[in-house]
mmCIF file of C-alpha atoms and ligand atoms in Angstrom:
data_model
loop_
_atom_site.group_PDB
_atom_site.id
_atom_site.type_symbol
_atom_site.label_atom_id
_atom_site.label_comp_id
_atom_site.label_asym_id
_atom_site.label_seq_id
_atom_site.Cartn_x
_atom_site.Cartn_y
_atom_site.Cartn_z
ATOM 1 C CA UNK A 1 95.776 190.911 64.554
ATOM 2 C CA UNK A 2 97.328 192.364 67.625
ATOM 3 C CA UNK A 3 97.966 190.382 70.513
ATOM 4 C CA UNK A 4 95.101 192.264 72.652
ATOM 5 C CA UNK A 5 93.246 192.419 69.759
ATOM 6 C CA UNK A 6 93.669 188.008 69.770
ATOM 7 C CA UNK A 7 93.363 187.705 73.206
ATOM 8 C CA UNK A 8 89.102 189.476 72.823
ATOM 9 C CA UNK A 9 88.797 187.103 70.274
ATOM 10 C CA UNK A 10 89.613 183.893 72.515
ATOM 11 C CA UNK A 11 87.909 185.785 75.484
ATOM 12 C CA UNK A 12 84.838 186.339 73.520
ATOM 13 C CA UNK A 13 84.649 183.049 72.798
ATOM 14 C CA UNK A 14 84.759 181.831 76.052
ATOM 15 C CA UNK A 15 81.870 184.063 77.141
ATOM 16 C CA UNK A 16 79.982 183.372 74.029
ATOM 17 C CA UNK A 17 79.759 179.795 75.431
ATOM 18 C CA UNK A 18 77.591 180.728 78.243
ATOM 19 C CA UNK A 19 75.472 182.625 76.045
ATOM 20 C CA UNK A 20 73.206 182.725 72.601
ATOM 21 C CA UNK A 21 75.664 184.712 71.038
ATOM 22 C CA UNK A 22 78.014 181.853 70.761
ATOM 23 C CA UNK A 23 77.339 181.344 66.898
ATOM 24 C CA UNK A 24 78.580 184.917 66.116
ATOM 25 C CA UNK A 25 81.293 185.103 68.001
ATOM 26 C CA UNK A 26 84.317 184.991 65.699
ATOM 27 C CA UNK A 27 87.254 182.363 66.651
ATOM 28 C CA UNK A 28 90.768 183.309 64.326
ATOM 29 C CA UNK A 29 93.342 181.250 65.093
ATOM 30 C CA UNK A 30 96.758 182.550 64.234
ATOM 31 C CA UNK A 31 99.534 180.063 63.025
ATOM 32 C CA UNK A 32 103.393 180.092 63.080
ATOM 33 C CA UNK A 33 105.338 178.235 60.094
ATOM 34 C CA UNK A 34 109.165 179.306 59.649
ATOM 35 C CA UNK A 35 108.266 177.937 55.509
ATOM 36 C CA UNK A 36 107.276 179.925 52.916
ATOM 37 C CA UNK A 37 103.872 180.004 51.359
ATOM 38 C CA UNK A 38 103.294 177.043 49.366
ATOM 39 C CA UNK A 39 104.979 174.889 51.439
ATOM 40 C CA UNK A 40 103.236 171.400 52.382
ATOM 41 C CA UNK A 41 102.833 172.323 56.266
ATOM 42 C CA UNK A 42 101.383 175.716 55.367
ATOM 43 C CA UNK A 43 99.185 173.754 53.083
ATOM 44 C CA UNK A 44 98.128 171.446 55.014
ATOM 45 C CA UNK A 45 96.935 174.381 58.193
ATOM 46 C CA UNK A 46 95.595 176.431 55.072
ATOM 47 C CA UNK A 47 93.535 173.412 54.216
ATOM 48 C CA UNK A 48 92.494 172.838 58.009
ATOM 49 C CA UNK A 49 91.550 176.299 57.906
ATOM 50 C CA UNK A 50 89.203 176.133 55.091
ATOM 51 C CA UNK A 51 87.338 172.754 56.726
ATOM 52 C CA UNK A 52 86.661 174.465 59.943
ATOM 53 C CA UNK A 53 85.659 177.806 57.953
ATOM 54 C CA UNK A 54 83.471 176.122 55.556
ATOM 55 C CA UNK A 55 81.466 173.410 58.674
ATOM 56 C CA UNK A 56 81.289 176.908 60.757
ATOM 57 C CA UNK A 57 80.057 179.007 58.629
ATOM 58 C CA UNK A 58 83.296 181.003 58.478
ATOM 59 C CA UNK A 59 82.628 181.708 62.672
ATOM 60 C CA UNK A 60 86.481 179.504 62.794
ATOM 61 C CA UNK A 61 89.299 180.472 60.652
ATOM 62 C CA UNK A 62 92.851 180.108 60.839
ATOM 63 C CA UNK A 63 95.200 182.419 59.756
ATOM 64 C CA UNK A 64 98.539 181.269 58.777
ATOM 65 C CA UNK A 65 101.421 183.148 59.088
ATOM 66 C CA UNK A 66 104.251 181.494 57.219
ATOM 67 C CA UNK A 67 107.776 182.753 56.316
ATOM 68 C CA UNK A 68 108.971 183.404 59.711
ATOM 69 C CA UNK A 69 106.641 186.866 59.623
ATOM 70 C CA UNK A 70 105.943 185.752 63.796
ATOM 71 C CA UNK A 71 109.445 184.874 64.491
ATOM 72 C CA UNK A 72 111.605 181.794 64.118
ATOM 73 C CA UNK A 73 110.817 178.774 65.857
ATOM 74 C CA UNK A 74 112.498 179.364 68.984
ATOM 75 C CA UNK A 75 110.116 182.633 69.652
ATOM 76 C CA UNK A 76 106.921 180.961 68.143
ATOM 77 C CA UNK A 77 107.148 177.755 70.281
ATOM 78 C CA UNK A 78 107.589 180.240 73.666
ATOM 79 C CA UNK A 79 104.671 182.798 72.327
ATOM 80 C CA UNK A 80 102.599 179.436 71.996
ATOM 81 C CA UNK A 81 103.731 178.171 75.324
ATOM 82 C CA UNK A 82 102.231 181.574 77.172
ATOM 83 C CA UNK A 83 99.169 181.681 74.881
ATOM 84 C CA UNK A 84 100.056 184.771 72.602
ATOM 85 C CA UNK A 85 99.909 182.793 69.634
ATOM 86 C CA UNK A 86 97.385 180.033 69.207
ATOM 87 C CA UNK A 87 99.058 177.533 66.827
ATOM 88 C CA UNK A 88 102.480 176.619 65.136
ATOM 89 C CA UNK A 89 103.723 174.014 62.781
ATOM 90 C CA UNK A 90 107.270 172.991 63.949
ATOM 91 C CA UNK A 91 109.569 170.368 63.979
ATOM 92 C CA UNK A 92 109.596 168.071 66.737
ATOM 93 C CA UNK A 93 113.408 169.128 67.445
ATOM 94 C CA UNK A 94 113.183 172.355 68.584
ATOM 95 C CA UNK A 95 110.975 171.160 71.197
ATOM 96 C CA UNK A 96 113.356 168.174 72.760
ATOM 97 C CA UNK A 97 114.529 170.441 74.930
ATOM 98 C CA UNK A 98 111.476 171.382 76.513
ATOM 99 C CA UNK A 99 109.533 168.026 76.603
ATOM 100 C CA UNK A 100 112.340 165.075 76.849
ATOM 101 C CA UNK A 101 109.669 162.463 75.444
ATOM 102 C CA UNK A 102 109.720 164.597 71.883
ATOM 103 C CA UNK A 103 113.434 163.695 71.407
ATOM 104 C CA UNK A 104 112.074 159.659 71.226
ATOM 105 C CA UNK A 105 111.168 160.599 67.416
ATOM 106 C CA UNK A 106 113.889 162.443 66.868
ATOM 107 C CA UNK A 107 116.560 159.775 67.510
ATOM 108 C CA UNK A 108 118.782 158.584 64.931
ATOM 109 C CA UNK A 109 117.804 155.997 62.638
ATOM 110 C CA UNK A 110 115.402 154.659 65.589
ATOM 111 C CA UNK A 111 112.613 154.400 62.668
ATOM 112 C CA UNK A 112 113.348 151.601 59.971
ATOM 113 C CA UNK A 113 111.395 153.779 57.545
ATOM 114 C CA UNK A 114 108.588 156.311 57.101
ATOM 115 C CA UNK A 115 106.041 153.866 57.025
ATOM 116 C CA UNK A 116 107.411 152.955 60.649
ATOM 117 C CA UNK A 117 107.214 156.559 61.680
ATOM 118 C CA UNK A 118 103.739 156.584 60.355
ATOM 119 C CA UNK A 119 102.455 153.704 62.521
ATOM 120 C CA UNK A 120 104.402 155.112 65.569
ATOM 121 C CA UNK A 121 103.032 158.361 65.508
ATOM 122 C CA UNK A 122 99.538 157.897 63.813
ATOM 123 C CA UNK A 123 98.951 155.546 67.088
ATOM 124 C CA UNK A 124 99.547 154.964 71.058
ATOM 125 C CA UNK A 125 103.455 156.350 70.744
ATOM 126 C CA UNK A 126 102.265 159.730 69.569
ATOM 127 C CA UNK A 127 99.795 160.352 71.724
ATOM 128 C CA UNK A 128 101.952 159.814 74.747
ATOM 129 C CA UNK A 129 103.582 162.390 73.253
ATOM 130 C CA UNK A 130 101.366 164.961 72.731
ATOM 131 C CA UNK A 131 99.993 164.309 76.265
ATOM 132 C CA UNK A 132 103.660 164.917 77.505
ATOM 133 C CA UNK A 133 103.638 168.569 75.795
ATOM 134 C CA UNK A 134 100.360 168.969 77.539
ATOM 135 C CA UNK A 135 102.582 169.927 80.981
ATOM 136 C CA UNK A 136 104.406 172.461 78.615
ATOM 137 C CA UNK A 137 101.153 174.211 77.749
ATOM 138 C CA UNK A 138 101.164 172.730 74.131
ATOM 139 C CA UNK A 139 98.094 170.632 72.955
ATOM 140 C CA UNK A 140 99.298 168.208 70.013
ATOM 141 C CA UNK A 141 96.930 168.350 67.094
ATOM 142 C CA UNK A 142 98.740 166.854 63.944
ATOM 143 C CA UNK A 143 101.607 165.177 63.210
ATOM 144 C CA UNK A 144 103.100 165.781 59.660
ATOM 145 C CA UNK A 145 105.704 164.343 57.526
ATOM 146 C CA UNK A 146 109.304 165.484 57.142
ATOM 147 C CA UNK A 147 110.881 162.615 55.335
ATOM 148 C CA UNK A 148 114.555 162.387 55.739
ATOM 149 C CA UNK A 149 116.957 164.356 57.239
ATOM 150 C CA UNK A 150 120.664 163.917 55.975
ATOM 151 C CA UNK A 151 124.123 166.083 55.676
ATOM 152 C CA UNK A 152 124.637 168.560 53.225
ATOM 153 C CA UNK A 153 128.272 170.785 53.328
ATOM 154 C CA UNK A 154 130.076 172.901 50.942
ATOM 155 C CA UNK A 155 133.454 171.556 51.288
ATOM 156 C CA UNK A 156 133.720 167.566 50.040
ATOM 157 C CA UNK A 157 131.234 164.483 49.871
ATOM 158 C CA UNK A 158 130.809 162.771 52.830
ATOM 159 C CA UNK A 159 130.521 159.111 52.156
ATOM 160 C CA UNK A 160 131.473 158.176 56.174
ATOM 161 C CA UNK A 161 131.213 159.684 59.416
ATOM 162 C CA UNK A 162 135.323 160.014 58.595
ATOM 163 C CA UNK A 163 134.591 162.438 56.179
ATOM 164 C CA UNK A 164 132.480 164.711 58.815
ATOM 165 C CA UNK A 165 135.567 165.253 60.799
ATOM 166 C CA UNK A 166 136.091 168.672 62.046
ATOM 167 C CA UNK A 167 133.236 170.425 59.758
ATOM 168 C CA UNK A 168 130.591 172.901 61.169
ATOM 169 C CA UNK A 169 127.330 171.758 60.867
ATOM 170 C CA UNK A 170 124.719 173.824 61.530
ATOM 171 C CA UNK A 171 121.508 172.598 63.844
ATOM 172 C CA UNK A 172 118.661 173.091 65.125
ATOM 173 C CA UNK A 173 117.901 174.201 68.688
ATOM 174 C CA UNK A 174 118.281 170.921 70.032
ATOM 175 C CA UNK A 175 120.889 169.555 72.279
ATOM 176 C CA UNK A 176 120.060 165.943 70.955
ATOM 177 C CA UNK A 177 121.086 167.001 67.317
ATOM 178 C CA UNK A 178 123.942 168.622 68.587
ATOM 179 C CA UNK A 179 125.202 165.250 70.163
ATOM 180 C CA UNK A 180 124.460 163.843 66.796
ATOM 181 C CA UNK A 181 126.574 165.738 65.056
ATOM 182 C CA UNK A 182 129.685 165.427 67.688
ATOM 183 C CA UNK A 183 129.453 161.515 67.937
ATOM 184 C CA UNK A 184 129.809 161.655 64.129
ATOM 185 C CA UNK A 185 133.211 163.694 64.598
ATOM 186 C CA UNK A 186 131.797 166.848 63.111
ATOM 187 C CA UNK A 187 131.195 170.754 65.662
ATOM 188 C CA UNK A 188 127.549 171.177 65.803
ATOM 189 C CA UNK A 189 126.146 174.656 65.703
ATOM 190 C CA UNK A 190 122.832 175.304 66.831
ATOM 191 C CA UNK A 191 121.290 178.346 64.835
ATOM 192 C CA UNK A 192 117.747 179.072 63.712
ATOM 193 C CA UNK A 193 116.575 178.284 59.998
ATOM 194 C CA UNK A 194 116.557 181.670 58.662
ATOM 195 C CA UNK A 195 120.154 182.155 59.362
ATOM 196 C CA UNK A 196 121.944 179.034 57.829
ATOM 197 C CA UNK A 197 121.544 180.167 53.853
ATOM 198 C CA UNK A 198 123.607 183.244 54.959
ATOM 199 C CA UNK A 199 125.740 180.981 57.259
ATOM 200 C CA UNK A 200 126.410 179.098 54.271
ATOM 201 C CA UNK A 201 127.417 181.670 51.518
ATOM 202 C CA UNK A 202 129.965 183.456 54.128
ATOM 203 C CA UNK A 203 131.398 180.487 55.439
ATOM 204 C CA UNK A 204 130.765 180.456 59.149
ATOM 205 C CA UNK A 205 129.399 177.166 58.816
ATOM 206 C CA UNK A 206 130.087 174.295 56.259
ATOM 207 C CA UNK A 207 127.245 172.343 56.392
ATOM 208 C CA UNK A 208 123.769 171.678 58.015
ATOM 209 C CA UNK A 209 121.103 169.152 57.608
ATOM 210 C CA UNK A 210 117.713 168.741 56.534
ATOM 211 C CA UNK A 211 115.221 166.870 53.959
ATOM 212 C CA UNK A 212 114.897 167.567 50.153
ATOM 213 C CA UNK A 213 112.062 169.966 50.205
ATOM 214 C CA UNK A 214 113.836 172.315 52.933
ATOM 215 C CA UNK A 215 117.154 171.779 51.073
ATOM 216 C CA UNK A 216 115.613 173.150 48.082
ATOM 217 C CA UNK A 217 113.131 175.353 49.344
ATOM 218 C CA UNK A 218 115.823 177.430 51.076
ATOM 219 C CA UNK A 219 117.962 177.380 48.455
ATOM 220 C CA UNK A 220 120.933 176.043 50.457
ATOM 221 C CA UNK A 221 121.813 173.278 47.816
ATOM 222 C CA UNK A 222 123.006 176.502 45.881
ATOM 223 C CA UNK A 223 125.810 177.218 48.192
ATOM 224 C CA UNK A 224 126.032 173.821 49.375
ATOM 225 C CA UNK A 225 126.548 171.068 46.548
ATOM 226 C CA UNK A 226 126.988 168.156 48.683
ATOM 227 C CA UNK A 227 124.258 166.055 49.622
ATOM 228 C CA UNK A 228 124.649 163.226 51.663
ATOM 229 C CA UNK A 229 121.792 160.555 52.225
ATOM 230 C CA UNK A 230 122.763 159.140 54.910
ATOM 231 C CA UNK A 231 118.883 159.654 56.330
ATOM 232 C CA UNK A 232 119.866 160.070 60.300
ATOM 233 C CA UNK A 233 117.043 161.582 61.412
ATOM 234 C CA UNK A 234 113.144 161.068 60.459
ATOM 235 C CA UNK A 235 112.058 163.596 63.351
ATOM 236 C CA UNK A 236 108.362 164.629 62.288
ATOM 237 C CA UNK A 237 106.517 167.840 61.930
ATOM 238 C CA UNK A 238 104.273 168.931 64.446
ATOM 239 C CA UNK A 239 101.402 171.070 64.497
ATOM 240 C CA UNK A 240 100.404 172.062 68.244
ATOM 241 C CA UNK A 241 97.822 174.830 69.743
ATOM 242 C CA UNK A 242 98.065 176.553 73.009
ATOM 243 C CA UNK A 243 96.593 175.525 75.644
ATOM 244 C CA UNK A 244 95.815 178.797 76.716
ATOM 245 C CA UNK A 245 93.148 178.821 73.089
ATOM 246 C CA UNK A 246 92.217 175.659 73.915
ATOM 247 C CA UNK A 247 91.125 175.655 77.097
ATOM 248 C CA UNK A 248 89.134 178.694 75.907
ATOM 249 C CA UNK A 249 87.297 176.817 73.289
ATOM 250 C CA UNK A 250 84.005 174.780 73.808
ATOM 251 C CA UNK A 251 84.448 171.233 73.746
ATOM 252 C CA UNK A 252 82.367 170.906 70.567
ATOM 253 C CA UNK A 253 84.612 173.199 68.861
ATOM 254 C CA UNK A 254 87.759 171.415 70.312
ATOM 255 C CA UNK A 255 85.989 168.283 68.724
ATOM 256 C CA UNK A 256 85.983 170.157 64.996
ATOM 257 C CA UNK A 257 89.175 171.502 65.619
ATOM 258 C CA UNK A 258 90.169 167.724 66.330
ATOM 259 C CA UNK A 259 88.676 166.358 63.039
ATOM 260 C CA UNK A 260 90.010 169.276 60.997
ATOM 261 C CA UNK A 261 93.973 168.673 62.008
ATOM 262 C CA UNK A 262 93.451 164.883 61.868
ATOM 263 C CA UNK A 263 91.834 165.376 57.741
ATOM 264 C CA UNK A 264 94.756 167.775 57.169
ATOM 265 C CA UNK A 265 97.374 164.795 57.520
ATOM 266 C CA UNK A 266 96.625 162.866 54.674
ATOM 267 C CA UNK A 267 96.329 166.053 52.455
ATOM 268 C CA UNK A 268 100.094 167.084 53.606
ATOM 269 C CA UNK A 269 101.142 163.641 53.096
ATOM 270 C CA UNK A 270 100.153 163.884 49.422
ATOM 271 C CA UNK A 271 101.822 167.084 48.911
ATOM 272 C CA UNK A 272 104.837 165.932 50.852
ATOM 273 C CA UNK A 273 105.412 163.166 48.284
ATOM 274 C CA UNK A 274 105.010 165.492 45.361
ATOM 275 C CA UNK A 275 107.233 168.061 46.624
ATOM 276 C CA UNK A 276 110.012 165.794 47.715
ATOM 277 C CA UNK A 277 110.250 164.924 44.069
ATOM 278 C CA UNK A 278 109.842 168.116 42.755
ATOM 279 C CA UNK A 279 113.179 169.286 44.994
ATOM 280 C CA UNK A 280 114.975 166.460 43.932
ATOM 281 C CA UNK A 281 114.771 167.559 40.437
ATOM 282 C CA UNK A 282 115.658 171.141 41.179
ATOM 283 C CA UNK A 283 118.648 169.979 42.769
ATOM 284 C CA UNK A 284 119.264 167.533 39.819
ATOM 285 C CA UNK A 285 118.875 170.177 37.412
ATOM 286 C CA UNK A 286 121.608 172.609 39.646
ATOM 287 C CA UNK A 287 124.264 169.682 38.946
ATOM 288 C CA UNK A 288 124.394 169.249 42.727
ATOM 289 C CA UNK A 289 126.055 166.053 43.942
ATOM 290 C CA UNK A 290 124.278 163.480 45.511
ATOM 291 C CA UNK A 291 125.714 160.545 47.382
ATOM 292 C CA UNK A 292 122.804 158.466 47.564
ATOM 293 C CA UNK A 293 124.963 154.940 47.585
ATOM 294 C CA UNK A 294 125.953 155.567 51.393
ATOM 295 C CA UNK A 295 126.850 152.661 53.827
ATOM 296 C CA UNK A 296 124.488 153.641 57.134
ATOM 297 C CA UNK A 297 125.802 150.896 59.273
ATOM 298 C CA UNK A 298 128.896 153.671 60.489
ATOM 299 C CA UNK A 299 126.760 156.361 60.988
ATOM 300 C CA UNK A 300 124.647 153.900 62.968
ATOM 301 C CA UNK A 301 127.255 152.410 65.220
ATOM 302 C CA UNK A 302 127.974 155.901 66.031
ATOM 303 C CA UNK A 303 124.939 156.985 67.529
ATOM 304 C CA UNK A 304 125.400 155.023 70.916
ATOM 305 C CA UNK A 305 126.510 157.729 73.066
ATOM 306 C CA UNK A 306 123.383 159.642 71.605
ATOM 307 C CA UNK A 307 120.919 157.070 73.040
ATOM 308 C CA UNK A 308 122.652 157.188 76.277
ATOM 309 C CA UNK A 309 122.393 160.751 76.662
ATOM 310 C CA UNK A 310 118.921 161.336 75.964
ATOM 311 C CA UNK A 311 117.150 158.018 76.951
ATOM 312 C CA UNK A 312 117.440 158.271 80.618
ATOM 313 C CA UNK A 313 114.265 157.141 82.425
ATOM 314 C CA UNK A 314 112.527 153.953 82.016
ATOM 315 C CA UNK A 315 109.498 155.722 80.585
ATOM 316 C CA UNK A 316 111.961 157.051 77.809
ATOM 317 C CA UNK A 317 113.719 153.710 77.605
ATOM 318 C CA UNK A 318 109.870 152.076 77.136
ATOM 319 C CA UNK A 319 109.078 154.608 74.475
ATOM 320 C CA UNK A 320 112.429 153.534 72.191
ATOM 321 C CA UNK A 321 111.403 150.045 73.078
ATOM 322 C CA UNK A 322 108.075 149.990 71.643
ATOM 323 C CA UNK A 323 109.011 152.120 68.632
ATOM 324 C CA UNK A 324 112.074 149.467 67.975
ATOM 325 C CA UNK A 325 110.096 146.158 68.636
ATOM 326 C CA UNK A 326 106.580 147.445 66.220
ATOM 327 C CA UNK A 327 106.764 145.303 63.105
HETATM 328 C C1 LIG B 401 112.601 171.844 58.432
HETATM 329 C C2 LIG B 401 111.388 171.914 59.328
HETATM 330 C C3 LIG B 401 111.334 173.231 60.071
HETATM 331 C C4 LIG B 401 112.628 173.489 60.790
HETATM 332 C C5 LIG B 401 113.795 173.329 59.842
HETATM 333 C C6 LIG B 401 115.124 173.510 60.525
HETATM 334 O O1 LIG B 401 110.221 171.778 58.552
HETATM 335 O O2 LIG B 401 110.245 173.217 60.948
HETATM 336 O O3 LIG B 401 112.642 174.779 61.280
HETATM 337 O O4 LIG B 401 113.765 172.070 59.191
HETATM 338 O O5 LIG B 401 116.065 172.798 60.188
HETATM 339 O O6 LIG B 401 112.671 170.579 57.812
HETATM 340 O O7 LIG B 401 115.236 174.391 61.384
#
């Protein structure tokens, strides 16, 4: 659908409330996701889509629009911002830079494990959070899981932050990750997704990072055979709307909307988990090497100057303080 063509729709609605004609009116929301089809986050908003379809009587749908088709995340997140698109599934890191309190998650190795992450985010920490992208025009709706995000490189396992010296490693658009990266002794370079597999092959980078499903799912570990899991960053998915659709919706439908995202988290999770194992045993079966015996406690004591950089109110300083002291 167009953009004008959108824009009636969410109109329509919004005059449909004051009148009978509310149960026709036809609400398609359109969703961003830089993965391919099949992927557990465009599962997950495929799945959310068929709830709200099948409780309204097919009057909401959601259209996803995976493989990058609307742009990569850098465009998405600002065509969300402004209200041209009406939701997106991204990581939290490409939005650190626009809402300071999304780069709390993102920290390095400031979750003991995923099950930590889970009780952060599924409670009072992640809703601060989404009511911090609020001022950015971005209403949270569902948090998703990304596992673990560690170093893969074409040149040489990296068993230390020693053995990051001097290599380009691609990032995201996040000037957290890219302080990651340089406390470790490596050059960050920020770049969007669809760019690093060619990156890769040519050489202008020698490494980036990212969990086992995006490792495999972008076919990376076939140009780059080292795969570190040293874990650094759990930063979670997030799927947001814009507050420009929302504020046109009725507060019932908000409500569905609500419930939908919320019953799409535990469906993702259960996908997550089987693809995660399902990449590993691509890799595994590509002869890849994995350094999976890796001493964190370097890579850890690294990561000061990263805390200092980016936690720098005391609402920020509360946030990691909460997150670090939840048992
Ligand atoms: C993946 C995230 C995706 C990011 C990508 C990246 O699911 O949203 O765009 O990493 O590294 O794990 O850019």
């Amino acid at each position: 659908m167009t953009k004008a063509l959108r824009a009636i729709t969410v109109a329509a609605a919004g005059i449909g409330l004051a009148s009978a004609a509310t149960a026709q009116d036809q609400i398609v929301l359109r969703s961003a996701d830089t993965h391919a089809d099949g992927y557990p986050t465009v599962e997950a908003v495929e799945y959310m889509g068929e709830l709200l379809d099948g409780w309204t009587n097919g009057r909401i749908t959601v259209e996803v629009f995976p493989g990058r088709q609307l742009g990569e995340e850098r465009d998405t997140i600002e065509q969300t911002m402004i209200g041209a698109l009406d939701m997106n599934r991204v990581n939290l890191a490409p939005l650190n830079n626009i809402v300071p309190e999304t780069a709390i998650p993102s920290l390095p190795y400031i979750f003991r494990s995923i099950d930590h992450m889970h009780r952060a985010m599924d409670g009072e920490i992640g809703q601060q959070i989404f009511a911090a992208m609020e001022e950015q025009g971005l209403v949270g709706l569902a948090y998703y899981d990304s596992g673990a995000r560690s170093f893969y490189n074409t040149v040489r396992p990296i068993t230390s932050p020693a053995d990051m010296e001097g290599l380009r490693i691609r990032v995201q658009n996040s000037d957290l990750f890219v302080s990651m990266v340089e406390a470790l002794g490596a050059n960050a370079t920020p770049m969007e997704f669809g760019q690093v597999y060619d990156a890769l092959r040519t050489g202008v980078i020698d490494g980036a990072e990212n969990n086992w499903p995006s490792y495999e799912s972008t076919r990376h570990f076939e140009v780059a055979n080292y795969y570190t899991l040293d874990q650094h960053s759990l930063s979670p998915e997030v799927l947001v709307m814009s507050k420009v659709t929302w504020d046109a919706l009725s507060a019932a439908d908000q409500e569905l909307i609500r419930k939908a995202a919320a019953l799409s988290v535990p469906y993702m999770r259960e996908l997550w988990n089987e693809r995660v194992e399902a990449s590993r045993a691509a890799v595994a079966a590509n002869g890849n090497e994995v350094i999976s015996e890796v001493d964190k406690q370097p890579f850890i004591d690294a990561m000061g100057p990263v805390y200092e950089q980016f936690v720098t109110t005391p609402e920020l300083q509360d946030l990691v303080d909460r997150i670090q002291s939840m048992p």
